[in-house]
């Protein structure tokens, strides 16, 4: 990785996703916003970031030929972009359903291990390798991600089998998405990837709307009011992080970017101390220490 731009972009992702996680926790605890509304707000919040990406792309290609400028619309770009988008957005919808069968403290440890899939696929198919410091950082980062995903045990498991199946599906979807995000960056520009991610996210909005009736009920009672726009403002942090993540995969190795991406809960835990007055448990404290070391090692 000759360029250090990957580090700048992934740090932006870690910070924005960390703040997003803390604010989302605050909103879900203080309001009755359905998860389906959160998804719709997230999908719509991708639009401003997609416009920015499109403007960057057009500016960069002013001197290029029309054929190159229109490469966004060739079949390979459409296939790769939609695949990345559908894996991410589809995983989000499945996650919502998994949380209806079991509490987050059981679901998230499954999902938090998605970097393992990214690292494995990148090593096998892209022949990526990490230096010694980064290898140590990867191992410590995976431990930190797992520790930071653990929560106090509260909640009821309605269906163990379905909860595990759905959690594993999210794990696979997001792990494979990370690999294809890097693979797509080798085939097309990052801005095109994000535009197609946005479009596929929007395609699934009707699915979220009709999934369990909660979205229709919410809009009937509150419409596009303060609560919805508050959720939109929180979700746009996630969208900004998603855009910089695509750039991080463009300039960095997937085997390093992916585990660092998973360290955003470190920021969430720290902010939760202030916003939610939450005291981290000993495992989360250990996770914070591991995360700090991992970020240093991975950046070497």
PDB file of C-alpha atoms in Angstrom:
ATOM      1  CA  UNK A   1       0.000   0.000   0.000  1.00  0.00           C
ATOM      2  CA  UNK A   2       2.160   2.853  -1.262  1.00  0.00           C
ATOM      3  CA  UNK A   3      -0.565   5.447  -0.754  1.00  0.00           C
ATOM      4  CA  UNK A   4      -1.707   6.300   2.767  1.00  0.00           C
ATOM      5  CA  UNK A   5      -5.051   7.601   1.528  1.00  0.00           C
ATOM      6  CA  UNK A   6      -6.656   4.321   2.555  1.00  0.00           C
ATOM      7  CA  UNK A   7      -5.855   5.124   6.189  1.00  0.00           C
ATOM      8  CA  UNK A   8      -7.442   8.579   5.988  1.00  0.00           C
ATOM      9  CA  UNK A   9     -10.611   7.186   4.437  1.00  0.00           C
ATOM     10  CA  UNK A  10     -10.983   4.232   6.798  1.00  0.00           C
ATOM     11  CA  UNK A  11     -10.470   6.486   9.837  1.00  0.00           C
ATOM     12  CA  UNK A  12     -13.320   8.689   8.569  1.00  0.00           C
ATOM     13  CA  UNK A  13     -15.445   5.548   8.270  1.00  0.00           C
ATOM     14  CA  UNK A  14     -14.558   4.404  11.790  1.00  0.00           C
ATOM     15  CA  UNK A  15     -15.416   7.818  13.275  1.00  0.00           C
ATOM     16  CA  UNK A  16     -18.649   8.412  11.327  1.00  0.00           C
ATOM     17  CA  UNK A  17     -19.911   4.871  11.926  1.00  0.00           C
ATOM     18  CA  UNK A  18     -18.919   5.090  15.574  1.00  0.00           C
ATOM     19  CA  UNK A  19     -20.850   8.342  16.064  1.00  0.00           C
ATOM     20  CA  UNK A  20     -23.724   6.885  14.041  1.00  0.00           C
ATOM     21  CA  UNK A  21     -23.824   3.826  16.302  1.00  0.00           C
ATOM     22  CA  UNK A  22     -23.960   5.950  19.462  1.00  0.00           C
ATOM     23  CA  UNK A  23     -26.675   8.279  18.113  1.00  0.00           C
ATOM     24  CA  UNK A  24     -28.690   5.339  16.742  1.00  0.00           C
ATOM     25  CA  UNK A  25     -28.600   3.692  20.172  1.00  0.00           C
ATOM     26  CA  UNK A  26     -29.784   6.915  21.753  1.00  0.00           C
ATOM     27  CA  UNK A  27     -32.619   7.316  19.226  1.00  0.00           C
ATOM     28  CA  UNK A  28     -33.839   3.723  19.498  1.00  0.00           C
ATOM     29  CA  UNK A  29     -33.891   3.965  23.292  1.00  0.00           C
ATOM     30  CA  UNK A  30     -35.609   7.360  23.463  1.00  0.00           C
ATOM     31  CA  UNK A  31     -38.095   7.066  20.573  1.00  0.00           C
ATOM     32  CA  UNK A  32     -40.322   4.422  19.007  1.00  0.00           C
ATOM     33  CA  UNK A  33     -38.852   4.553  15.509  1.00  0.00           C
ATOM     34  CA  UNK A  34     -39.333   1.151  13.789  1.00  0.00           C
ATOM     35  CA  UNK A  35     -36.267  -0.510  12.268  1.00  0.00           C
ATOM     36  CA  UNK A  36     -37.953  -0.380   8.864  1.00  0.00           C
ATOM     37  CA  UNK A  37     -38.142   3.418   9.093  1.00  0.00           C
ATOM     38  CA  UNK A  38     -34.464   3.498   9.990  1.00  0.00           C
ATOM     39  CA  UNK A  39     -33.724   1.505   6.821  1.00  0.00           C
ATOM     40  CA  UNK A  40     -35.800   3.855   4.656  1.00  0.00           C
ATOM     41  CA  UNK A  41     -34.081   6.894   6.186  1.00  0.00           C
ATOM     42  CA  UNK A  42     -30.707   5.233   5.568  1.00  0.00           C
ATOM     43  CA  UNK A  43     -31.501   4.451   1.923  1.00  0.00           C
ATOM     44  CA  UNK A  44     -32.621   8.031   1.287  1.00  0.00           C
ATOM     45  CA  UNK A  45     -29.557   9.425   3.070  1.00  0.00           C
ATOM     46  CA  UNK A  46     -27.384   7.643   0.502  1.00  0.00           C
ATOM     47  CA  UNK A  47     -28.683  10.010  -2.214  1.00  0.00           C
ATOM     48  CA  UNK A  48     -26.741  13.171  -1.183  1.00  0.00           C
ATOM     49  CA  UNK A  49     -23.528  11.135  -0.889  1.00  0.00           C
ATOM     50  CA  UNK A  50     -24.184   9.527  -4.284  1.00  0.00           C
ATOM     51  CA  UNK A  51     -24.609  12.993  -5.825  1.00  0.00           C
ATOM     52  CA  UNK A  52     -21.271  14.054  -4.339  1.00  0.00           C
ATOM     53  CA  UNK A  53     -19.650  10.873  -5.684  1.00  0.00           C
ATOM     54  CA  UNK A  54     -21.145  11.514  -9.120  1.00  0.00           C
ATOM     55  CA  UNK A  55     -19.839  15.120  -9.129  1.00  0.00           C
ATOM     56  CA  UNK A  56     -16.348  13.915  -8.172  1.00  0.00           C
ATOM     57  CA  UNK A  57     -16.479  11.344 -10.949  1.00  0.00           C
ATOM     58  CA  UNK A  58     -17.608  13.840 -13.590  1.00  0.00           C
ATOM     59  CA  UNK A  59     -14.923  16.317 -12.552  1.00  0.00           C
ATOM     60  CA  UNK A  60     -12.214  13.645 -12.739  1.00  0.00           C
ATOM     61  CA  UNK A  61     -13.329  12.498 -16.180  1.00  0.00           C
ATOM     62  CA  UNK A  62     -13.770  15.863 -17.903  1.00  0.00           C
ATOM     63  CA  UNK A  63     -10.811  15.178 -20.170  1.00  0.00           C
ATOM     64  CA  UNK A  64     -11.665  11.553 -20.828  1.00  0.00           C
ATOM     65  CA  UNK A  65     -13.639  10.140 -23.733  1.00  0.00           C
ATOM     66  CA  UNK A  66     -17.411   9.712 -23.743  1.00  0.00           C
ATOM     67  CA  UNK A  67     -16.978   5.943 -23.750  1.00  0.00           C
ATOM     68  CA  UNK A  68     -14.996   6.103 -20.517  1.00  0.00           C
ATOM     69  CA  UNK A  69     -17.422   8.547 -18.949  1.00  0.00           C
ATOM     70  CA  UNK A  70     -20.332   6.248 -19.665  1.00  0.00           C
ATOM     71  CA  UNK A  71     -18.565   3.175 -18.238  1.00  0.00           C
ATOM     72  CA  UNK A  72     -20.919   3.444 -15.268  1.00  0.00           C
ATOM     73  CA  UNK A  73     -23.584   1.936 -17.495  1.00  0.00           C
ATOM     74  CA  UNK A  74     -21.724  -1.028 -18.967  1.00  0.00           C
ATOM     75  CA  UNK A  75     -22.896  -4.480 -17.964  1.00  0.00           C
ATOM     76  CA  UNK A  76     -19.856  -5.298 -15.806  1.00  0.00           C
ATOM     77  CA  UNK A  77     -20.193  -2.093 -13.776  1.00  0.00           C
ATOM     78  CA  UNK A  78     -23.907  -2.663 -13.290  1.00  0.00           C
ATOM     79  CA  UNK A  79     -23.366  -6.272 -12.177  1.00  0.00           C
ATOM     80  CA  UNK A  80     -20.566  -5.518  -9.700  1.00  0.00           C
ATOM     81  CA  UNK A  81     -22.165  -2.338  -8.354  1.00  0.00           C
ATOM     82  CA  UNK A  82     -25.548  -3.962  -7.822  1.00  0.00           C
ATOM     83  CA  UNK A  83     -23.958  -7.038  -6.246  1.00  0.00           C
ATOM     84  CA  UNK A  84     -22.128  -4.905  -3.672  1.00  0.00           C
ATOM     85  CA  UNK A  85     -25.261  -2.854  -3.020  1.00  0.00           C
ATOM     86  CA  UNK A  86     -27.647  -5.776  -2.702  1.00  0.00           C
ATOM     87  CA  UNK A  87     -25.348  -7.677  -0.353  1.00  0.00           C
ATOM     88  CA  UNK A  88     -25.116  -4.639   1.930  1.00  0.00           C
ATOM     89  CA  UNK A  89     -28.751  -3.556   1.832  1.00  0.00           C
ATOM     90  CA  UNK A  90     -30.068  -7.120   1.867  1.00  0.00           C
ATOM     91  CA  UNK A  91     -27.932  -7.896   4.896  1.00  0.00           C
ATOM     92  CA  UNK A  92     -29.382  -4.853   6.644  1.00  0.00           C
ATOM     93  CA  UNK A  93     -32.948  -6.032   6.081  1.00  0.00           C
ATOM     94  CA  UNK A  94     -32.136  -9.575   7.227  1.00  0.00           C
ATOM     95  CA  UNK A  95     -30.494  -8.110  10.330  1.00  0.00           C
ATOM     96  CA  UNK A  96     -33.727  -6.335  11.246  1.00  0.00           C
ATOM     97  CA  UNK A  97     -35.571  -9.636  11.016  1.00  0.00           C
ATOM     98  CA  UNK A  98     -32.895 -11.500  13.021  1.00  0.00           C
ATOM     99  CA  UNK A  99     -33.320  -8.997  15.861  1.00  0.00           C
ATOM    100  CA  UNK A 100     -37.004  -9.891  16.073  1.00  0.00           C
ATOM    101  CA  UNK A 101     -36.039 -13.467  16.968  1.00  0.00           C
ATOM    102  CA  UNK A 102     -33.195 -12.770  19.405  1.00  0.00           C
ATOM    103  CA  UNK A 103     -31.452  -9.956  21.292  1.00  0.00           C
ATOM    104  CA  UNK A 104     -28.583  -7.976  19.807  1.00  0.00           C
ATOM    105  CA  UNK A 105     -26.066  -9.359  22.318  1.00  0.00           C
ATOM    106  CA  UNK A 106     -26.423 -12.761  20.613  1.00  0.00           C
ATOM    107  CA  UNK A 107     -26.853 -11.555  17.009  1.00  0.00           C
ATOM    108  CA  UNK A 108     -23.991  -9.047  16.755  1.00  0.00           C
ATOM    109  CA  UNK A 109     -21.136 -11.377  17.797  1.00  0.00           C
ATOM    110  CA  UNK A 110     -22.013 -13.518  14.761  1.00  0.00           C
ATOM    111  CA  UNK A 111     -22.043 -10.531  12.403  1.00  0.00           C
ATOM    112  CA  UNK A 112     -18.925  -8.940  13.868  1.00  0.00           C
ATOM    113  CA  UNK A 113     -16.789 -11.709  12.421  1.00  0.00           C
ATOM    114  CA  UNK A 114     -17.525 -10.742   8.789  1.00  0.00           C
ATOM    115  CA  UNK A 115     -13.925  -9.428   8.356  1.00  0.00           C
ATOM    116  CA  UNK A 116     -12.766 -13.056   8.630  1.00  0.00           C
ATOM    117  CA  UNK A 117     -14.609 -13.794   5.385  1.00  0.00           C
ATOM    118  CA  UNK A 118     -13.196 -10.694   3.680  1.00  0.00           C
ATOM    119  CA  UNK A 119      -9.640 -11.547   4.760  1.00  0.00           C
ATOM    120  CA  UNK A 120      -9.977 -15.181   3.653  1.00  0.00           C
ATOM    121  CA  UNK A 121     -11.436 -14.377   0.236  1.00  0.00           C
ATOM    122  CA  UNK A 122      -8.939 -11.568  -0.404  1.00  0.00           C
ATOM    123  CA  UNK A 123      -6.018 -13.824   0.508  1.00  0.00           C
ATOM    124  CA  UNK A 124      -7.251 -16.676  -1.736  1.00  0.00           C
ATOM    125  CA  UNK A 125      -8.536 -14.818  -4.792  1.00  0.00           C
ATOM    126  CA  UNK A 126      -6.674 -11.486  -4.717  1.00  0.00           C
ATOM    127  CA  UNK A 127      -3.423 -12.886  -3.291  1.00  0.00           C
ATOM    128  CA  UNK A 128      -3.264 -10.091  -0.713  1.00  0.00           C
ATOM    129  CA  UNK A 129      -0.715 -10.332   2.073  1.00  0.00           C
ATOM    130  CA  UNK A 130      -0.081  -8.286   5.199  1.00  0.00           C
ATOM    131  CA  UNK A 131       3.234  -7.440   6.844  1.00  0.00           C
ATOM    132  CA  UNK A 132       4.102  -8.737  10.324  1.00  0.00           C
ATOM    133  CA  UNK A 133       2.736  -5.733  12.177  1.00  0.00           C
ATOM    134  CA  UNK A 134      -0.495  -5.884  10.190  1.00  0.00           C
ATOM    135  CA  UNK A 135      -0.848  -9.625  10.797  1.00  0.00           C
ATOM    136  CA  UNK A 136      -0.687  -8.978  14.538  1.00  0.00           C
ATOM    137  CA  UNK A 137      -3.097  -6.078  14.066  1.00  0.00           C
ATOM    138  CA  UNK A 138      -5.576  -8.276  12.197  1.00  0.00           C
ATOM    139  CA  UNK A 139      -5.638 -10.874  14.982  1.00  0.00           C
ATOM    140  CA  UNK A 140      -5.977  -8.242  17.722  1.00  0.00           C
ATOM    141  CA  UNK A 141      -8.605  -6.335  15.717  1.00  0.00           C
ATOM    142  CA  UNK A 142     -10.765  -9.442  15.356  1.00  0.00           C
ATOM    143  CA  UNK A 143     -10.559  -9.975  19.111  1.00  0.00           C
ATOM    144  CA  UNK A 144     -11.445  -6.312  19.690  1.00  0.00           C
ATOM    145  CA  UNK A 145     -14.403  -6.466  17.297  1.00  0.00           C
ATOM    146  CA  UNK A 146     -15.818  -9.488  19.110  1.00  0.00           C
ATOM    147  CA  UNK A 147     -15.279  -7.972  22.563  1.00  0.00           C
ATOM    148  CA  UNK A 148     -16.834  -4.644  21.562  1.00  0.00           C
ATOM    149  CA  UNK A 149     -19.903  -6.390  20.134  1.00  0.00           C
ATOM    150  CA  UNK A 150     -20.739  -8.038  23.446  1.00  0.00           C
ATOM    151  CA  UNK A 151     -23.537  -6.448  25.457  1.00  0.00           C
ATOM    152  CA  UNK A 152     -25.192  -7.064  28.783  1.00  0.00           C
ATOM    153  CA  UNK A 153     -27.516 -10.051  28.588  1.00  0.00           C
ATOM    154  CA  UNK A 154     -31.067  -8.817  28.301  1.00  0.00           C
ATOM    155  CA  UNK A 155     -33.780  -9.989  25.992  1.00  0.00           C
ATOM    156  CA  UNK A 156     -35.618 -13.127  24.997  1.00  0.00           C
ATOM    157  CA  UNK A 157     -34.805 -15.543  22.183  1.00  0.00           C
ATOM    158  CA  UNK A 158     -38.016 -16.278  20.301  1.00  0.00           C
ATOM    159  CA  UNK A 159     -36.526 -18.805  17.892  1.00  0.00           C
ATOM    160  CA  UNK A 160     -32.925 -19.976  18.268  1.00  0.00           C
ATOM    161  CA  UNK A 161     -32.748 -21.716  14.882  1.00  0.00           C
ATOM    162  CA  UNK A 162     -34.095 -18.796  12.847  1.00  0.00           C
ATOM    163  CA  UNK A 163     -32.014 -16.282  14.800  1.00  0.00           C
ATOM    164  CA  UNK A 164     -28.786 -18.178  14.085  1.00  0.00           C
ATOM    165  CA  UNK A 165     -29.650 -18.815  10.425  1.00  0.00           C
ATOM    166  CA  UNK A 166     -30.468 -15.151   9.812  1.00  0.00           C
ATOM    167  CA  UNK A 167     -27.392 -13.927  11.716  1.00  0.00           C
ATOM    168  CA  UNK A 168     -25.161 -16.217   9.652  1.00  0.00           C
ATOM    169  CA  UNK A 169     -26.799 -14.938   6.459  1.00  0.00           C
ATOM    170  CA  UNK A 170     -25.932 -11.361   7.465  1.00  0.00           C
ATOM    171  CA  UNK A 171     -22.390 -12.486   8.315  1.00  0.00           C
ATOM    172  CA  UNK A 172     -21.991 -14.036   4.868  1.00  0.00           C
ATOM    173  CA  UNK A 173     -23.640 -11.130   3.039  1.00  0.00           C
ATOM    174  CA  UNK A 174     -21.465  -8.456   4.622  1.00  0.00           C
ATOM    175  CA  UNK A 175     -18.305 -10.547   4.422  1.00  0.00           C
ATOM    176  CA  UNK A 176     -18.802 -11.264   0.720  1.00  0.00           C
ATOM    177  CA  UNK A 177     -19.767  -7.623   0.159  1.00  0.00           C
ATOM    178  CA  UNK A 178     -16.423  -6.459   1.543  1.00  0.00           C
ATOM    179  CA  UNK A 179     -14.546  -8.778  -0.820  1.00  0.00           C
ATOM    180  CA  UNK A 180     -16.519  -7.674  -3.868  1.00  0.00           C
ATOM    181  CA  UNK A 181     -16.144  -4.030  -2.868  1.00  0.00           C
ATOM    182  CA  UNK A 182     -12.382  -4.487  -3.182  1.00  0.00           C
ATOM    183  CA  UNK A 183     -12.729  -6.623  -6.333  1.00  0.00           C
ATOM    184  CA  UNK A 184     -15.012  -4.033  -7.934  1.00  0.00           C
ATOM    185  CA  UNK A 185     -12.474  -1.282  -7.172  1.00  0.00           C
ATOM    186  CA  UNK A 186     -10.008  -3.216  -9.332  1.00  0.00           C
ATOM    187  CA  UNK A 187     -12.513  -3.182 -12.198  1.00  0.00           C
ATOM    188  CA  UNK A 188     -14.262   0.229 -11.980  1.00  0.00           C
ATOM    189  CA  UNK A 189     -14.067   3.558 -10.183  1.00  0.00           C
ATOM    190  CA  UNK A 190     -15.173   3.914  -6.565  1.00  0.00           C
ATOM    191  CA  UNK A 191     -17.789   6.543  -7.382  1.00  0.00           C
ATOM    192  CA  UNK A 192     -19.642   4.199  -9.746  1.00  0.00           C
ATOM    193  CA  UNK A 193     -19.674   1.500  -7.059  1.00  0.00           C
ATOM    194  CA  UNK A 194     -21.291   3.877  -4.587  1.00  0.00           C
ATOM    195  CA  UNK A 195     -23.888   5.114  -7.094  1.00  0.00           C
ATOM    196  CA  UNK A 196     -25.000   1.529  -7.732  1.00  0.00           C
ATOM    197  CA  UNK A 197     -24.958   0.811  -3.987  1.00  0.00           C
ATOM    198  CA  UNK A 198     -27.351   3.725  -3.559  1.00  0.00           C
ATOM    199  CA  UNK A 199     -29.678   2.592  -6.328  1.00  0.00           C
ATOM    200  CA  UNK A 200     -29.917  -0.968  -5.012  1.00  0.00           C
ATOM    201  CA  UNK A 201     -30.533   0.346  -1.495  1.00  0.00           C
ATOM    202  CA  UNK A 202     -33.431   2.424  -2.827  1.00  0.00           C
ATOM    203  CA  UNK A 203     -34.843  -0.559  -4.731  1.00  0.00           C
ATOM    204  CA  UNK A 204     -35.337  -2.368  -1.407  1.00  0.00           C
ATOM    205  CA  UNK A 205     -37.224   0.545   0.196  1.00  0.00           C
ATOM    206  CA  UNK A 206     -40.633  -0.915  -0.838  1.00  0.00           C
ATOM    207  CA  UNK A 207     -39.595  -4.220   0.747  1.00  0.00           C
ATOM    208  CA  UNK A 208     -38.866  -2.430   4.029  1.00  0.00           C
ATOM    209  CA  UNK A 209     -42.096  -0.452   3.775  1.00  0.00           C
ATOM    210  CA  UNK A 210     -44.320  -3.522   3.392  1.00  0.00           C
ATOM    211  CA  UNK A 211     -42.223  -5.954   5.462  1.00  0.00           C
ATOM    212  CA  UNK A 212     -44.234  -5.891   8.688  1.00  0.00           C
ATOM    213  CA  UNK A 213     -46.585  -2.919   8.414  1.00  0.00           C
ATOM    214  CA  UNK A 214     -44.647  -0.825  10.949  1.00  0.00           C
ATOM    215  CA  UNK A 215     -43.442   1.680   8.345  1.00  0.00           C
ATOM    216  CA  UNK A 216     -46.934   2.269   6.952  1.00  0.00           C
ATOM    217  CA  UNK A 217     -48.295   2.772  10.464  1.00  0.00           C
ATOM    218  CA  UNK A 218     -45.479   5.197  11.315  1.00  0.00           C
ATOM    219  CA  UNK A 219     -45.997   7.353   8.232  1.00  0.00           C
ATOM    220  CA  UNK A 220     -49.782   7.345   8.756  1.00  0.00           C
ATOM    221  CA  UNK A 221     -49.325   8.718  12.270  1.00  0.00           C
ATOM    222  CA  UNK A 222     -46.311  10.998  11.916  1.00  0.00           C
ATOM    223  CA  UNK A 223     -45.564  11.441   8.212  1.00  0.00           C
ATOM    224  CA  UNK A 224     -42.247  13.028   7.242  1.00  0.00           C
ATOM    225  CA  UNK A 225     -42.019  14.841  10.550  1.00  0.00           C
ATOM    226  CA  UNK A 226     -39.287  15.702  13.005  1.00  0.00           C
ATOM    227  CA  UNK A 227     -38.702  12.087  14.083  1.00  0.00           C
ATOM    228  CA  UNK A 228     -38.127  10.886  10.522  1.00  0.00           C
ATOM    229  CA  UNK A 229     -35.740  13.716   9.659  1.00  0.00           C
ATOM    230  CA  UNK A 230     -33.910  13.174  12.916  1.00  0.00           C
ATOM    231  CA  UNK A 231     -33.363   9.573  11.828  1.00  0.00           C
ATOM    232  CA  UNK A 232     -32.300  10.779   8.382  1.00  0.00           C
ATOM    233  CA  UNK A 233     -29.697  13.078   9.954  1.00  0.00           C
ATOM    234  CA  UNK A 234     -28.282  10.194  11.970  1.00  0.00           C
ATOM    235  CA  UNK A 235     -28.250   7.791   9.026  1.00  0.00           C
ATOM    236  CA  UNK A 236     -26.380  10.179   6.760  1.00  0.00           C
ATOM    237  CA  UNK A 237     -23.360   9.585   9.009  1.00  0.00           C
ATOM    238  CA  UNK A 238     -23.583   5.925   8.015  1.00  0.00           C
ATOM    239  CA  UNK A 239     -23.777   6.892   4.338  1.00  0.00           C
ATOM    240  CA  UNK A 240     -20.719   9.142   4.568  1.00  0.00           C
ATOM    241  CA  UNK A 241     -18.826   6.279   6.180  1.00  0.00           C
ATOM    242  CA  UNK A 242     -19.975   3.916   3.436  1.00  0.00           C
ATOM    243  CA  UNK A 243     -18.650   6.285   0.758  1.00  0.00           C
ATOM    244  CA  UNK A 244     -15.251   6.673   2.422  1.00  0.00           C
ATOM    245  CA  UNK A 245     -15.149   2.903   2.930  1.00  0.00           C
ATOM    246  CA  UNK A 246     -15.377   2.393  -0.827  1.00  0.00           C
ATOM    247  CA  UNK A 247     -12.424   4.761  -1.242  1.00  0.00           C
ATOM    248  CA  UNK A 248     -10.520   2.937   1.501  1.00  0.00           C
ATOM    249  CA  UNK A 249     -10.923  -0.314  -0.438  1.00  0.00           C
ATOM    250  CA  UNK A 250      -9.734   1.468  -3.576  1.00  0.00           C
ATOM    251  CA  UNK A 251      -6.408   2.506  -2.034  1.00  0.00           C
ATOM    252  CA  UNK A 252      -5.850  -0.202   0.594  1.00  0.00           C
ATOM    253  CA  UNK A 253      -5.696  -3.955   0.951  1.00  0.00           C
ATOM    254  CA  UNK A 254      -8.929  -5.674   1.924  1.00  0.00           C
ATOM    255  CA  UNK A 255      -7.091  -7.795   4.510  1.00  0.00           C
ATOM    256  CA  UNK A 256      -6.225  -4.584   6.404  1.00  0.00           C
ATOM    257  CA  UNK A 257      -9.169  -2.300   5.620  1.00  0.00           C
ATOM    258  CA  UNK A 258     -11.810  -4.824   6.652  1.00  0.00           C
ATOM    259  CA  UNK A 259     -10.653  -5.455  10.247  1.00  0.00           C
ATOM    260  CA  UNK A 260     -10.091  -1.732  10.805  1.00  0.00           C
ATOM    261  CA  UNK A 261     -13.603  -1.061   9.483  1.00  0.00           C
ATOM    262  CA  UNK A 262     -14.948  -3.315  12.226  1.00  0.00           C
ATOM    263  CA  UNK A 263     -13.397  -1.161  14.970  1.00  0.00           C
ATOM    264  CA  UNK A 264     -16.064   1.565  14.748  1.00  0.00           C
ATOM    265  CA  UNK A 265     -17.771   0.216  17.934  1.00  0.00           C
ATOM    266  CA  UNK A 266     -14.745   1.598  19.786  1.00  0.00           C
ATOM    267  CA  UNK A 267     -16.004   5.125  19.032  1.00  0.00           C
ATOM    268  CA  UNK A 268     -19.575   4.059  19.816  1.00  0.00           C
ATOM    269  CA  UNK A 269     -18.622   2.755  23.259  1.00  0.00           C
ATOM    270  CA  UNK A 270     -16.660   5.917  24.074  1.00  0.00           C
ATOM    271  CA  UNK A 271     -19.499   8.221  22.998  1.00  0.00           C
ATOM    272  CA  UNK A 272     -22.076   6.096  24.788  1.00  0.00           C
ATOM    273  CA  UNK A 273     -20.299   6.931  28.037  1.00  0.00           C
ATOM    274  CA  UNK A 274     -21.300  10.553  27.438  1.00  0.00           C
ATOM    275  CA  UNK A 275     -24.600  10.329  25.525  1.00  0.00           C
ATOM    276  CA  UNK A 276     -26.200   7.340  27.251  1.00  0.00           C
ATOM    277  CA  UNK A 277     -24.186   7.374  30.488  1.00  0.00           C
ATOM    278  CA  UNK A 278     -23.392   3.717  29.850  1.00  0.00           C
ATOM    279  CA  UNK A 279     -20.584   2.069  31.790  1.00  0.00           C
ATOM    280  CA  UNK A 280     -18.665  -0.428  29.634  1.00  0.00           C
ATOM    281  CA  UNK A 281     -18.337  -3.932  30.993  1.00  0.00           C
ATOM    282  CA  UNK A 282     -14.851  -5.454  31.536  1.00  0.00           C
ATOM    283  CA  UNK A 283     -14.946  -7.217  28.167  1.00  0.00           C
ATOM    284  CA  UNK A 284     -15.705  -3.959  26.366  1.00  0.00           C
ATOM    285  CA  UNK A 285     -12.873  -2.232  28.231  1.00  0.00           C
ATOM    286  CA  UNK A 286     -10.564  -5.000  27.032  1.00  0.00           C
ATOM    287  CA  UNK A 287     -11.991  -4.470  23.539  1.00  0.00           C
ATOM    288  CA  UNK A 288     -11.137  -0.760  23.677  1.00  0.00           C
ATOM    289  CA  UNK A 289      -7.541  -1.530  24.618  1.00  0.00           C
ATOM    290  CA  UNK A 290      -7.257  -4.144  21.857  1.00  0.00           C
ATOM    291  CA  UNK A 291      -8.826  -1.763  19.331  1.00  0.00           C
ATOM    292  CA  UNK A 292      -6.357   1.008  20.132  1.00  0.00           C
ATOM    293  CA  UNK A 293      -3.409  -1.347  19.633  1.00  0.00           C
ATOM    294  CA  UNK A 294      -4.932  -2.892  16.496  1.00  0.00           C
ATOM    295  CA  UNK A 295      -5.399   0.493  14.822  1.00  0.00           C
ATOM    296  CA  UNK A 296      -1.737   1.305  15.487  1.00  0.00           C
ATOM    297  CA  UNK A 297      -0.518  -2.058  14.167  1.00  0.00           C
ATOM    298  CA  UNK A 298      -2.743  -2.032  11.085  1.00  0.00           C
ATOM    299  CA  UNK A 299      -1.546   1.418  10.097  1.00  0.00           C
ATOM    300  CA  UNK A 300       2.110   0.306  10.001  1.00  0.00           C
TER     301      UNK A 300
END
